[in-house]
Amino acid sequence: MIGIIDLTVEFEFVKTLVTEAARTAKKRCQGVRAHEKSNHSYVTDLDNDLERLIRIRLGERFPDDVLSGEEYGIEGGTGERRWSIDPIDGTGNMVHGLPLWAISIGLLVAGEPVLGVIAIPPLDELFWAIKGQGAWLDDRRLFVRDSDTFHNQDNVCVGTNALRAVDPRSLPGRLRDLGSACCEQTFVAANRLQATTFLGEQAHDVAAGVVITSEAGCRYGTIRGESLSPAEMVPTFVAPPRRLKSLMAMARPLA
């Protein structure tokens, strides 16, 4: 496990970079050109342009670091640090005019997420976290609210892939699917959702969000009752500790 390290320089650089990318995305989001990738998800010219911009800037500033992302392969240096980029998380939402999509940059050191910055341009919100320094929405620190149970009006998010594996009848609350892993993670950290459920997301989907949710007080687990660390990247469930325990006790696999 990586100890607390000084990432002030990296954070200030990435915060500025994500803010610039968010301004560009807001200007261009209504005129994007979309096409389907081999996995039938959408990609647009904006996804490609933003990822190239982010890679160029990070590569110039941190030439020893590895660069990875959704649209392009691994490149850059050969050090133990890796930047994980999602230029638009929730591209399908953006294409259809649904204002829930995000720009995400996470930093991993020796495989452990240690810094995350997520902008949600349609909401003009910036979420960020550094390991050991808390989670923040702009200048407001985030702390998740916990409980031993779920109210039937609590918002519990279940991603499309998770719905193919988890029996939704076994889950509590009001079930949602926002179509953006970054929005879902940050909204749990901000108490807009009480939990979220993933399955099969990639590192770029969750690298930044894992830092934000863990620093806000969330923990991670699987439908088999296993607890996971942030370094394991793709938990099934994300929730505050007591809610997580309750959720894992109730959830059942889809027959």
PDB file of N, CA and C in Angstrom, residues 16-90:
ATOM      1  N   THR A  16      -6.279  22.257 -13.509  1.00  0.00           N
ATOM      2  CA  THR A  16      -6.314  23.249 -14.585  1.00  0.00           C
ATOM      3  C   THR A  16      -6.619  22.594 -15.923  1.00  0.00           C
ATOM      4  N   LEU A  17      -6.009  21.433 -16.161  1.00  0.00           N
ATOM      5  CA  LEU A  17      -6.208  20.724 -17.427  1.00  0.00           C
ATOM      6  C   LEU A  17      -7.647  20.249 -17.577  1.00  0.00           C
ATOM      7  N   VAL A  18      -8.214  19.664 -16.538  1.00  0.00           N
ATOM      8  CA  VAL A  18      -9.600  19.183 -16.601  1.00  0.00           C
ATOM      9  C   VAL A  18     -10.565  20.352 -16.757  1.00  0.00           C
ATOM     10  N   THR A  19     -10.292  21.459 -16.096  1.00  0.00           N
ATOM     11  CA  THR A  19     -11.162  22.635 -16.225  1.00  0.00           C
ATOM     12  C   THR A  19     -11.144  23.164 -17.652  1.00  0.00           C
ATOM     13  N   GLU A  20      -9.972  23.189 -18.271  1.00  0.00           N
ATOM     14  CA  GLU A  20      -9.873  23.603 -19.673  1.00  0.00           C
ATOM     15  C   GLU A  20     -10.638  22.646 -20.583  1.00  0.00           C
ATOM     16  N   ALA A  21     -10.463  21.340 -20.352  1.00  0.00           N
ATOM     17  CA  ALA A  21     -11.167  20.347 -21.163  1.00  0.00           C
ATOM     18  C   ALA A  21     -12.677  20.478 -20.997  1.00  0.00           C
ATOM     19  N   ALA A  22     -13.134  20.779 -19.786  1.00  0.00           N
ATOM     20  CA  ALA A  22     -14.571  20.927 -19.540  1.00  0.00           C
ATOM     21  C   ALA A  22     -15.140  22.121 -20.301  1.00  0.00           C
ATOM     22  N   ARG A  23     -14.398  23.213 -20.355  1.00  0.00           N
ATOM     23  CA  ARG A  23     -14.869  24.381 -21.121  1.00  0.00           C
ATOM     24  C   ARG A  23     -14.998  24.036 -22.601  1.00  0.00           C
ATOM     25  N   THR A  24     -13.999  23.335 -23.123  1.00  0.00           N
ATOM     26  CA  THR A  24     -14.055  22.925 -24.531  1.00  0.00           C
ATOM     27  C   THR A  24     -15.239  22.001 -24.782  1.00  0.00           C
ATOM     28  N   ALA A  25     -15.454  21.052 -23.876  1.00  0.00           N
ATOM     29  CA  ALA A  25     -16.541  20.092 -24.050  1.00  0.00           C
ATOM     30  C   ALA A  25     -17.902  20.781 -24.037  1.00  0.00           C
ATOM     31  N   LYS A  26     -18.100  21.760 -23.164  1.00  0.00           N
ATOM     32  CA  LYS A  26     -19.386  22.461 -23.102  1.00  0.00           C
ATOM     33  C   LYS A  26     -19.667  23.209 -24.404  1.00  0.00           C
ATOM     34  N   LYS A  27     -18.627  23.754 -25.006  1.00  0.00           N
ATOM     35  CA  LYS A  27     -18.811  24.495 -26.251  1.00  0.00           C
ATOM     36  C   LYS A  27     -19.156  23.575 -27.418  1.00  0.00           C
ATOM     37  N   ARG A  28     -18.627  22.337 -27.385  1.00  0.00           N
ATOM     38  CA  ARG A  28     -18.742  21.466 -28.551  1.00  0.00           C
ATOM     39  C   ARG A  28     -19.751  20.339 -28.403  1.00  0.00           C
ATOM     40  N   CYS A  29     -20.304  20.125 -27.217  1.00  0.00           N
ATOM     41  CA  CYS A  29     -21.058  18.895 -26.957  1.00  0.00           C
ATOM     42  C   CYS A  29     -22.309  18.748 -27.814  1.00  0.00           C
ATOM     43  N   GLN A  30     -22.903  19.840 -28.255  1.00  0.00           N
ATOM     44  CA  GLN A  30     -24.137  19.733 -29.030  1.00  0.00           C
ATOM     45  C   GLN A  30     -23.896  19.519 -30.524  1.00  0.00           C
ATOM     46  N   GLY A  31     -22.637  19.568 -30.940  1.00  0.00           N
ATOM     47  CA  GLY A  31     -22.353  19.382 -32.368  1.00  0.00           C
ATOM     48  C   GLY A  31     -21.393  18.251 -32.652  1.00  0.00           C
ATOM     49  N   VAL A  32     -21.339  17.246 -31.767  1.00  0.00           N
ATOM     50  CA  VAL A  32     -20.371  16.163 -31.951  1.00  0.00           C
ATOM     51  C   VAL A  32     -20.794  15.215 -33.066  1.00  0.00           C
ATOM     52  N   ARG A  33     -19.799  14.543 -33.639  1.00  0.00           N
ATOM     53  CA  ARG A  33     -20.039  13.499 -34.641  1.00  0.00           C
ATOM     54  C   ARG A  33     -19.763  12.158 -33.971  1.00  0.00           C
ATOM     55  N   ALA A  34     -20.791  11.314 -33.929  1.00  0.00           N
ATOM     56  CA  ALA A  34     -20.686  10.044 -33.208  1.00  0.00           C
ATOM     57  C   ALA A  34     -20.688   8.863 -34.159  1.00  0.00           C
ATOM     58  N   HIS A  35     -19.969   7.805 -33.763  1.00  0.00           N
ATOM     59  CA  HIS A  35     -20.075   6.526 -34.458  1.00  0.00           C
ATOM     60  C   HIS A  35     -19.874   5.416 -33.444  1.00  0.00           C
ATOM     61  N   GLU A  36     -20.258   4.189 -33.817  1.00  0.00           N
ATOM     62  CA  GLU A  36     -20.152   3.061 -32.899  1.00  0.00           C
ATOM     63  C   GLU A  36     -18.776   2.425 -32.961  1.00  0.00           C
ATOM     64  N   LYS A  37     -18.266   2.051 -31.784  1.00  0.00           N
ATOM     65  CA  LYS A  37     -17.030   1.281 -31.713  1.00  0.00           C
ATOM     66  C   LYS A  37     -17.375  -0.207 -31.851  1.00  0.00           C
ATOM     67  N   SER A  38     -16.354  -1.047 -31.809  1.00  0.00           N
ATOM     68  CA  SER A  38     -16.577  -2.481 -31.982  1.00  0.00           C
ATOM     69  C   SER A  38     -17.439  -3.066 -30.871  1.00  0.00           C
ATOM     70  N   ASN A  39     -17.435  -2.439 -29.686  1.00  0.00           N
ATOM     71  CA  ASN A  39     -18.268  -2.933 -28.583  1.00  0.00           C
ATOM     72  C   ASN A  39     -19.652  -2.302 -28.579  1.00  0.00           C
ATOM     73  N   HIS A  40     -19.978  -1.577 -29.668  1.00  0.00           N
ATOM     74  CA  HIS A  40     -21.288  -0.947 -29.887  1.00  0.00           C
ATOM     75  C   HIS A  40     -21.543   0.261 -28.996  1.00  0.00           C
ATOM     76  N   SER A  41     -20.526   0.726 -28.275  1.00  0.00           N
ATOM     77  CA  SER A  41     -20.668   1.988 -27.549  1.00  0.00           C
ATOM     78  C   SER A  41     -20.301   3.136 -28.485  1.00  0.00           C
ATOM     79  N   TYR A  42     -20.721   4.330 -28.114  1.00  0.00           N
ATOM     80  CA  TYR A  42     -20.436   5.503 -28.940  1.00  0.00           C
ATOM     81  C   TYR A  42     -19.050   6.079 -28.646  1.00  0.00           C
ATOM     82  N   VAL A  43     -18.438   6.636 -29.677  1.00  0.00           N
ATOM     83  CA  VAL A  43     -17.284   7.507 -29.541  1.00  0.00           C
ATOM     84  C   VAL A  43     -17.522   8.688 -30.461  1.00  0.00           C
ATOM     85  N   THR A  44     -17.030   9.850 -30.084  1.00  0.00           N
ATOM     86  CA  THR A  44     -17.214  11.047 -30.892  1.00  0.00           C
ATOM     87  C   THR A  44     -15.878  11.710 -31.181  1.00  0.00           C
ATOM     88  N   ASP A  45     -15.915  12.675 -32.092  1.00  0.00           N
ATOM     89  CA  ASP A  45     -14.714  13.455 -32.366  1.00  0.00           C
ATOM     90  C   ASP A  45     -14.254  14.197 -31.113  1.00  0.00           C
ATOM     91  N   LEU A  46     -15.178  14.570 -30.236  1.00  0.00           N
ATOM     92  CA  LEU A  46     -14.808  15.259 -29.002  1.00  0.00           C
ATOM     93  C   LEU A  46     -14.046  14.329 -28.057  1.00  0.00           C
ATOM     94  N   ASP A  47     -14.494  13.068 -27.913  1.00  0.00           N
ATOM     95  CA  ASP A  47     -13.750  12.094 -27.110  1.00  0.00           C
ATOM     96  C   ASP A  47     -12.292  12.023 -27.575  1.00  0.00           C
ATOM     97  N   ASN A  48     -12.126  11.844 -28.873  1.00  0.00           N
ATOM     98  CA  ASN A  48     -10.778  11.677 -29.419  1.00  0.00           C
ATOM     99  C   ASN A  48      -9.928  12.924 -29.224  1.00  0.00           C
ATOM    100  N   ASP A  49     -10.506  14.088 -29.516  1.00  0.00           N
ATOM    101  CA  ASP A  49      -9.738  15.333 -29.413  1.00  0.00           C
ATOM    102  C   ASP A  49      -9.336  15.620 -27.967  1.00  0.00           C
ATOM    103  N   LEU A  50     -10.249  15.408 -27.027  1.00  0.00           N
ATOM    104  CA  LEU A  50      -9.927  15.684 -25.626  1.00  0.00           C
ATOM    105  C   LEU A  50      -8.867  14.728 -25.102  1.00  0.00           C
ATOM    106  N   GLU A  51      -8.971  13.455 -25.457  1.00  0.00           N
ATOM    107  CA  GLU A  51      -7.957  12.518 -24.958  1.00  0.00           C
ATOM    108  C   GLU A  51      -6.584  12.848 -25.525  1.00  0.00           C
ATOM    109  N   ARG A  52      -6.530  13.229 -26.801  1.00  0.00           N
ATOM    110  CA  ARG A  52      -5.235  13.618 -27.366  1.00  0.00           C
ATOM    111  C   ARG A  52      -4.668  14.844 -26.655  1.00  0.00           C
ATOM    112  N   LEU A  53      -5.531  15.838 -26.396  1.00  0.00           N
ATOM    113  CA  LEU A  53      -5.090  17.034 -25.681  1.00  0.00           C
ATOM    114  C   LEU A  53      -4.533  16.687 -24.306  1.00  0.00           C
ATOM    115  N   ILE A  54      -5.278  15.868 -23.562  1.00  0.00           N
ATOM    116  CA  ILE A  54      -4.871  15.512 -22.208  1.00  0.00           C
ATOM    117  C   ILE A  54      -3.565  14.728 -22.227  1.00  0.00           C
ATOM    118  N   ARG A  55      -3.447  13.785 -23.155  1.00  0.00           N
ATOM    119  CA  ARG A  55      -2.215  12.996 -23.250  1.00  0.00           C
ATOM    120  C   ARG A  55      -1.003  13.879 -23.574  1.00  0.00           C
ATOM    121  N   ILE A  56      -1.174  14.793 -24.501  1.00  0.00           N
ATOM    122  CA  ILE A  56      -0.058  15.668 -24.872  1.00  0.00           C
ATOM    123  C   ILE A  56       0.398  16.495 -23.674  1.00  0.00           C
ATOM    124  N   ARG A  57      -0.565  17.095 -22.974  1.00  0.00           N
ATOM    125  CA  ARG A  57      -0.213  17.951 -21.839  1.00  0.00           C
ATOM    126  C   ARG A  57       0.442  17.143 -20.709  1.00  0.00           C
ATOM    127  N   LEU A  58      -0.127  15.992 -20.373  1.00  0.00           N
ATOM    128  CA  LEU A  58       0.459  15.164 -19.312  1.00  0.00           C
ATOM    129  C   LEU A  58       1.833  14.654 -19.715  1.00  0.00           C
ATOM    130  N   GLY A  59       1.979  14.250 -20.979  1.00  0.00           N
ATOM    131  CA  GLY A  59       3.258  13.737 -21.443  1.00  0.00           C
ATOM    132  C   GLY A  59       4.354  14.784 -21.413  1.00  0.00           C
ATOM    133  N   GLU A  60       3.997  16.020 -21.735  1.00  0.00           N
ATOM    134  CA  GLU A  60       4.977  17.099 -21.690  1.00  0.00           C
ATOM    135  C   GLU A  60       5.378  17.428 -20.252  1.00  0.00           C
ATOM    136  N   ARG A  61       4.411  17.397 -19.345  1.00  0.00           N
ATOM    137  CA  ARG A  61       4.680  17.795 -17.960  1.00  0.00           C
ATOM    138  C   ARG A  61       5.314  16.671 -17.149  1.00  0.00           C
ATOM    139  N   PHE A  62       4.912  15.422 -17.422  1.00  0.00           N
ATOM    140  CA  PHE A  62       5.406  14.279 -16.652  1.00  0.00           C
ATOM    141  C   PHE A  62       5.903  13.197 -17.610  1.00  0.00           C
ATOM    142  N   PRO A  63       7.032  13.428 -18.263  1.00  0.00           N
ATOM    143  CA  PRO A  63       7.480  12.526 -19.342  1.00  0.00           C
ATOM    144  C   PRO A  63       7.822  11.113 -18.892  1.00  0.00           C
ATOM    145  N   ASP A  64       8.090  10.902 -17.617  1.00  0.00           N
ATOM    146  CA  ASP A  64       8.437   9.552 -17.148  1.00  0.00           C
ATOM    147  C   ASP A  64       7.210   8.690 -16.866  1.00  0.00           C
ATOM    148  N   ASP A  65       6.024   9.300 -16.842  1.00  0.00           N
ATOM    149  CA  ASP A  65       4.817   8.583 -16.454  1.00  0.00           C
ATOM    150  C   ASP A  65       4.172   7.859 -17.638  1.00  0.00           C
ATOM    151  N   VAL A  66       3.519   6.762 -17.340  1.00  0.00           N
ATOM    152  CA  VAL A  66       2.752   6.002 -18.334  1.00  0.00           C
ATOM    153  C   VAL A  66       1.418   6.707 -18.560  1.00  0.00           C
ATOM    154  N   LEU A  67       0.940   6.688 -19.785  1.00  0.00           N
ATOM    155  CA  LEU A  67      -0.348   7.277 -20.145  1.00  0.00           C
ATOM    156  C   LEU A  67      -1.270   6.187 -20.682  1.00  0.00           C
ATOM    157  N   SER A  68      -2.498   6.126 -20.171  1.00  0.00           N
ATOM    158  CA  SER A  68      -3.482   5.167 -20.672  1.00  0.00           C
ATOM    159  C   SER A  68      -4.846   5.843 -20.679  1.00  0.00           C
ATOM    160  N   GLY A  69      -5.759   5.315 -21.471  1.00  0.00           N
ATOM    161  CA  GLY A  69      -7.082   5.924 -21.556  1.00  0.00           C
ATOM    162  C   GLY A  69      -8.044   5.059 -22.322  1.00  0.00           C
ATOM    163  N   GLU A  70      -9.230   5.613 -22.559  1.00  0.00           N
ATOM    164  CA  GLU A  70     -10.290   4.842 -23.185  1.00  0.00           C
ATOM    165  C   GLU A  70     -10.079   4.666 -24.679  1.00  0.00           C
ATOM    166  N   GLU A  71      -9.617   5.700 -25.372  1.00  0.00           N
ATOM    167  CA  GLU A  71      -9.644   5.676 -26.830  1.00  0.00           C
ATOM    168  C   GLU A  71      -8.323   5.280 -27.477  1.00  0.00           C
ATOM    169  N   TYR A  72      -7.213   5.359 -26.735  1.00  0.00           N
ATOM    170  CA  TYR A  72      -5.900   5.079 -27.318  1.00  0.00           C
ATOM    171  C   TYR A  72      -5.104   4.161 -26.400  1.00  0.00           C
ATOM    172  N   GLY A  73      -4.053   3.548 -26.945  1.00  0.00           N
ATOM    173  CA  GLY A  73      -3.272   2.570 -26.203  1.00  0.00           C
ATOM    174  C   GLY A  73      -2.315   3.191 -25.200  1.00  0.00           C
ATOM    175  N   ILE A  74      -1.583   2.323 -24.524  1.00  0.00           N
ATOM    176  CA  ILE A  74      -0.615   2.764 -23.520  1.00  0.00           C
ATOM    177  C   ILE A  74       0.603   3.370 -24.220  1.00  0.00           C
ATOM    178  N   GLU A  75       1.058   4.512 -23.682  1.00  0.00           N
ATOM    179  CA  GLU A  75       2.229   5.176 -24.236  1.00  0.00           C
ATOM    180  C   GLU A  75       2.906   5.969 -23.124  1.00  0.00           C
ATOM    181  N   GLY A  76       3.910   6.762 -23.483  1.00  0.00           N
ATOM    182  CA  GLY A  76       4.595   7.593 -22.509  1.00  0.00           C
ATOM    183  C   GLY A  76       5.813   6.907 -21.942  1.00  0.00           C
ATOM    184  N   GLY A  77       6.097   7.187 -20.639  1.00  0.00           N
ATOM    185  CA  GLY A  77       7.295   6.682 -19.997  1.00  0.00           C
ATOM    186  C   GLY A  77       7.141   5.261 -19.485  1.00  0.00           C
ATOM    187  N   THR A  78       8.063   4.893 -18.619  1.00  0.00           N
ATOM    188  CA  THR A  78       8.082   3.525 -18.097  1.00  0.00           C
ATOM    189  C   THR A  78       8.125   3.505 -16.565  1.00  0.00           C
ATOM    190  N   GLY A  79       7.783   4.606 -15.928  1.00  0.00           N
ATOM    191  CA  GLY A  79       7.818   4.684 -14.479  1.00  0.00           C
ATOM    192  C   GLY A  79       6.669   3.939 -13.830  1.00  0.00           C
ATOM    193  N   GLU A  80       6.622   3.980 -12.488  1.00  0.00           N
ATOM    194  CA  GLU A  80       5.577   3.265 -11.745  1.00  0.00           C
ATOM    195  C   GLU A  80       4.281   4.059 -11.668  1.00  0.00           C
ATOM    196  N   ARG A  81       4.303   5.287 -12.151  1.00  0.00           N
ATOM    197  CA  ARG A  81       3.095   6.111 -12.124  1.00  0.00           C
ATOM    198  C   ARG A  81       2.363   6.011 -13.465  1.00  0.00           C
ATOM    199  N   ARG A  82       1.032   5.912 -13.396  1.00  0.00           N
ATOM    200  CA  ARG A  82       0.226   5.818 -14.619  1.00  0.00           C
ATOM    201  C   ARG A  82      -0.977   6.741 -14.521  1.00  0.00           C
ATOM    202  N   TRP A  83      -1.156   7.550 -15.546  1.00  0.00           N
ATOM    203  CA  TRP A  83      -2.341   8.394 -15.669  1.00  0.00           C
ATOM    204  C   TRP A  83      -3.408   7.640 -16.445  1.00  0.00           C
ATOM    205  N   SER A  84      -4.629   7.606 -15.907  1.00  0.00           N
ATOM    206  CA  SER A  84      -5.750   6.900 -16.544  1.00  0.00           C
ATOM    207  C   SER A  84      -6.803   7.932 -16.919  1.00  0.00           C
ATOM    208  N   ILE A  85      -7.106   8.012 -18.214  1.00  0.00           N
ATOM    209  CA  ILE A  85      -7.894   9.118 -18.770  1.00  0.00           C
ATOM    210  C   ILE A  85      -9.202   8.603 -19.351  1.00  0.00           C
ATOM    211  N   ASP A  86     -10.290   9.250 -18.990  1.00  0.00           N
ATOM    212  CA  ASP A  86     -11.567   9.033 -19.675  1.00  0.00           C
ATOM    213  C   ASP A  86     -12.032  10.392 -20.177  1.00  0.00           C
ATOM    214  N   PRO A  87     -11.862  10.667 -21.477  1.00  0.00           N
ATOM    215  CA  PRO A  87     -12.133  12.018 -21.981  1.00  0.00           C
ATOM    216  C   PRO A  87     -13.602  12.408 -21.877  1.00  0.00           C
ATOM    217  N   ILE A  88     -14.500  11.467 -22.150  1.00  0.00           N
ATOM    218  CA  ILE A  88     -15.935  11.657 -21.915  1.00  0.00           C
ATOM    219  C   ILE A  88     -16.477  10.340 -21.370  1.00  0.00           C
ATOM    220  N   ASP A  89     -16.865  10.338 -20.120  1.00  0.00           N
ATOM    221  CA  ASP A  89     -17.513   9.170 -19.522  1.00  0.00           C
ATOM    222  C   ASP A  89     -19.014   9.427 -19.551  1.00  0.00           C
ATOM    223  N   GLY A  90     -19.729   8.575 -20.306  1.00  0.00           N
ATOM    224  CA  GLY A  90     -21.143   8.827 -20.539  1.00  0.00           C
ATOM    225  C   GLY A  90     -21.373   9.427 -21.912  1.00  0.00           C
TER     226      GLY A  90
END
